Coordinates of C-alpha atoms in Angstrom, one line a residue:
M153 CA 0.0 0.0 0.0
S154 CA 1.6 3.2 -1.1
K155 CA 2.2 6.1 1.2
A156 CA 0.4 9.3 0.7
T157 CA 2.5 12.2 -0.6
R158 CA 3.2 14.7 2.1
F159 CA 3.1 18.4 1.4
A160 CA 5.0 21.0 3.4
P161 CA 2.7 23.0 5.6
P162 CA 1.9 26.5 4.4
T163 CA 3.8 29.3 6.0
E164 CA 2.0 31.1 8.7
I165 CA 2.3 34.9 8.8
R166 CA 0.6 36.9 11.5
I167 CA -1.1 40.2 10.4
D168 CA -3.0 42.2 13.0
G169 CA -2.9 39.4 15.5
Q170 CA -4.4 36.9 13.0
E171 CA -2.6 34.0 11.4
T172 CA -2.7 33.9 7.6
S173 CA -1.5 31.0 5.5
R174 CA 0.8 31.9 2.7
S175 CA 2.9 29.7 0.3
P176 CA 6.7 29.8 0.2
A177 CA 6.5 31.4 -3.3
W178 CA 4.4 34.2 -2.0
A179 CA 6.9 34.8 0.8
F180 CA 9.8 34.9 -1.7
R181 CA 7.9 37.5 -3.9
L182 CA 7.2 39.6 -0.8
A183 CA 11.0 39.5 0.1
V184 CA 12.0 40.6 -3.4
A185 CA 9.5 43.4 -3.4
F186 CA 10.7 44.7 0.0
A187 CA 14.4 44.5 -1.2
S188 CA 13.4 46.5 -4.4
L189 CA 11.7 49.1 -2.3
L190 CA 14.8 49.5 -0.1
L191 CA 17.0 49.8 -3.3
V192 CA 14.7 52.5 -4.8
S193 CA 14.8 54.4 -1.5
A194 CA 18.5 54.3 -1.4
L195 CA 18.7 55.6 -5.0
I196 CA 16.3 58.4 -4.2
V197 CA 18.4 59.5 -1.2
T198 CA 21.6 59.3 -3.1
T199 CA 20.2 61.3 -6.0
S200 CA 18.7 63.9 -3.7
R201 CA 22.1 64.4 -2.0
A202 CA 23.8 64.8 -5.4
A203 CA 21.4 67.5 -6.4
F204 CA 22.5 69.9 -3.6
T205 CA 25.7 71.6 -4.7
T206 CA 27.2 75.2 -4.7
T207 CA 30.3 77.0 -6.0
T208 CA 31.9 80.3 -5.5
D209 CA 34.3 82.1 -8.0
N210 CA 37.1 84.6 -7.8
T211 CA 37.2 85.9 -11.4
G212 CA 39.0 88.5 -13.4
N213 CA 42.5 87.7 -12.3
S214 CA 45.5 89.0 -14.4
F215 CA 49.2 89.5 -14.2
T216 CA 50.9 92.5 -15.8
A217 CA 54.7 93.2 -15.8
G218 CA 55.9 96.4 -14.2
S219 CA 58.0 98.8 -16.1
V220 CA 61.1 100.8 -15.8
A221 CA 61.3 104.1 -17.8
L222 CA 63.6 107.0 -18.0
V223 CA 63.0 110.3 -19.8
D224 CA 65.1 113.5 -20.1
D225 CA 64.2 117.1 -20.6
D226 CA 66.0 117.6 -23.9
L227 CA 62.8 117.6 -25.9
G228 CA 64.7 115.9 -28.7
A229 CA 67.4 118.6 -28.9
T230 CA 71.1 117.9 -29.0
R231 CA 72.9 118.7 -25.8
F232 CA 76.2 119.9 -27.3
T233 CA 76.7 121.6 -30.6
V234 CA 80.1 123.3 -30.3
T235 CA 82.2 124.7 -33.2
D236 CA 85.6 126.3 -33.3
M237 CA 86.8 125.0 -30.0
E238 CA 90.2 126.2 -28.9
P239 CA 92.7 124.4 -26.7
G240 CA 91.8 125.0 -23.0
E241 CA 88.2 125.9 -23.8
T242 CA 85.5 124.4 -21.4
I243 CA 81.8 123.9 -22.1
S244 CA 79.3 122.8 -19.4
R245 CA 75.8 121.6 -20.0
C246 CA 73.1 120.1 -17.8
I247 CA 70.3 117.6 -18.4
E248 CA 67.6 116.4 -16.1
V249 CA 66.6 112.7 -16.1
T250 CA 63.3 111.5 -14.6
Y251 CA 62.3 108.0 -13.6
N252 CA 58.8 107.1 -14.7
G253 CA 58.7 103.4 -14.0
T254 CA 56.2 101.5 -11.8
V255 CA 58.6 99.3 -9.9
D256 CA 61.5 100.1 -7.6
P257 CA 64.6 99.8 -9.9
Q258 CA 68.3 99.4 -9.5
V259 CA 70.8 102.2 -9.8
V260 CA 70.6 104.4 -12.9
R261 CA 73.8 103.9 -15.0
L262 CA 75.3 106.3 -17.6
Y263 CA 77.5 105.1 -20.4
S264 CA 78.6 106.0 -23.9
G265 CA 76.3 105.3 -26.8
G266 CA 79.2 105.8 -29.3
F267 CA 80.4 108.5 -31.5
V268 CA 82.2 109.2 -34.8
D269 CA 85.8 110.5 -34.5
S270 CA 87.4 112.0 -37.6
G271 CA 90.9 111.9 -36.3
N272 CA 91.5 110.9 -32.6
F273 CA 89.9 114.1 -31.5
G274 CA 88.3 112.2 -28.6
D275 CA 91.7 111.7 -27.1
Y276 CA 91.9 115.4 -26.3
L277 CA 88.3 116.0 -25.1
N278 CA 88.4 115.8 -21.3
V279 CA 84.9 114.9 -20.0
T280 CA 83.7 115.4 -16.4
I281 CA 80.2 114.2 -15.3
D282 CA 78.6 115.0 -12.0
E283 CA 75.2 114.0 -10.5
G284 CA 73.3 116.6 -8.5
T285 CA 70.3 118.8 -8.1
G286 CA 69.3 122.1 -9.6
G287 CA 69.7 123.2 -13.2
D288 CA 68.1 121.6 -16.2
F289 CA 68.4 121.4 -20.0
S290 CA 68.2 125.2 -20.4
T291 CA 70.8 126.1 -17.8
C292 CA 73.2 124.8 -15.2
V293 CA 72.5 127.8 -12.9
G294 CA 71.7 126.4 -9.4
F295 CA 73.3 123.1 -10.0
V296 CA 74.8 121.5 -6.9
E297 CA 76.6 118.2 -7.1
D298 CA 75.5 115.4 -4.7
D299 CA 79.0 114.7 -3.3
A300 CA 82.6 115.6 -3.8
G301 CA 84.2 113.9 -6.7
A302 CA 82.9 113.4 -10.2
E303 CA 81.1 110.3 -11.4
F304 CA 83.4 110.3 -14.4
A305 CA 86.5 112.2 -15.2
N306 CA 88.6 111.1 -18.2
T307 CA 88.8 111.5 -22.0
L308 CA 85.9 110.9 -24.3
T309 CA 87.9 108.1 -25.9
F310 CA 88.3 106.4 -22.5
L311 CA 84.6 106.8 -21.8
D312 CA 83.7 105.1 -25.1
A313 CA 86.2 102.3 -24.6
N314 CA 85.3 101.4 -21.0
H315 CA 81.7 102.4 -20.3
T316 CA 79.5 101.0 -23.0
N317 CA 76.6 99.2 -21.3
Y318 CA 74.7 98.9 -18.0
G319 CA 77.2 96.5 -16.5
N320 CA 80.2 98.8 -16.8
G321 CA 78.3 102.1 -16.7
F322 CA 78.6 104.5 -13.8
G323 CA 76.3 106.5 -11.5
E324 CA 74.9 106.4 -8.0
W325 CA 71.3 107.6 -8.4
D326 CA 68.9 105.0 -7.2
P327 CA 65.3 106.2 -7.6
S328 CA 62.5 104.4 -5.8
A329 CA 59.3 105.8 -7.3
A330 CA 58.0 107.5 -10.5
G331 CA 58.5 111.2 -10.7
Q332 CA 61.9 111.3 -9.0
F333 CA 64.6 113.0 -11.1
K334 CA 68.3 113.8 -11.1
T335 CA 70.4 116.5 -12.8
Y336 CA 73.6 115.6 -14.6
Q337 CA 76.2 118.2 -15.4
I338 CA 78.5 117.3 -18.3
T339 CA 81.6 119.4 -18.8
V340 CA 83.8 119.0 -21.8
E341 CA 87.3 120.6 -22.1
L342 CA 89.5 120.6 -25.2
D343 CA 92.9 119.8 -23.6
A344 CA 95.3 122.7 -23.5
A345 CA 98.0 120.5 -25.0
T346 CA 96.0 119.6 -28.1
P347 CA 98.4 119.4 -31.1
N348 CA 98.1 121.4 -34.3
A349 CA 97.3 118.1 -36.1
E350 CA 93.9 118.1 -34.5
Q351 CA 92.8 121.4 -36.2
N352 CA 89.5 120.9 -38.0
E353 CA 89.1 117.4 -36.6
S354 CA 85.8 116.6 -34.9
V355 CA 83.6 114.2 -32.9
T356 CA 80.1 113.8 -34.1
A357 CA 77.0 111.7 -33.3
L358 CA 78.1 111.5 -29.7
T359 CA 75.4 109.7 -27.5
F360 CA 75.1 109.7 -23.7
T361 CA 72.9 106.8 -22.6
W362 CA 71.2 106.5 -19.2
E363 CA 69.8 103.0 -18.4
V364 CA 67.9 101.6 -15.5
Q365 CA 67.0 98.0 -14.8
S366 CA 64.5 96.4 -12.4

């Protein structure tokens, strides 16, 4: 006599204090649904958190190089135009140099920008250069040198051979802000011992250069 097939008893779930019979398949579906609900809830929370954001900006930044600038008061005019110099004759002229840069620079240096010599005439031109205050391009009246001793005192030929750039230039003026200025007195003497062979010789296109660096 065969034995009767035995079925697993239905799952008992209590709801509101009452027992309700449910199959294992129904319980599985309920578990899946509950897990899905938790997953959706987690996604909603995560998405909500990602939606809250804020930024702040600091805009319009830029960088511009400062400048160093020198100007003089010659208004494009030549400082020396001397003819018929005689041995022993001395000529003095002044020029005012102004610093117009935006940064605190190094010392202003003066040097030769070159010249044309027709016959060694520069060997007999004695040049003295002083820094000071007072006087300007129109006159040296009122000029007072800053300290005893010239910034340069030698022949024009020596100036052009030894002082040709900022590195070997000379000067003590160290401006610190735009608008500051310095007067330079340049004195040129034709040496009293200039030989007759130098008659009618000349120096032309002579340039004095002031340079400043940051």
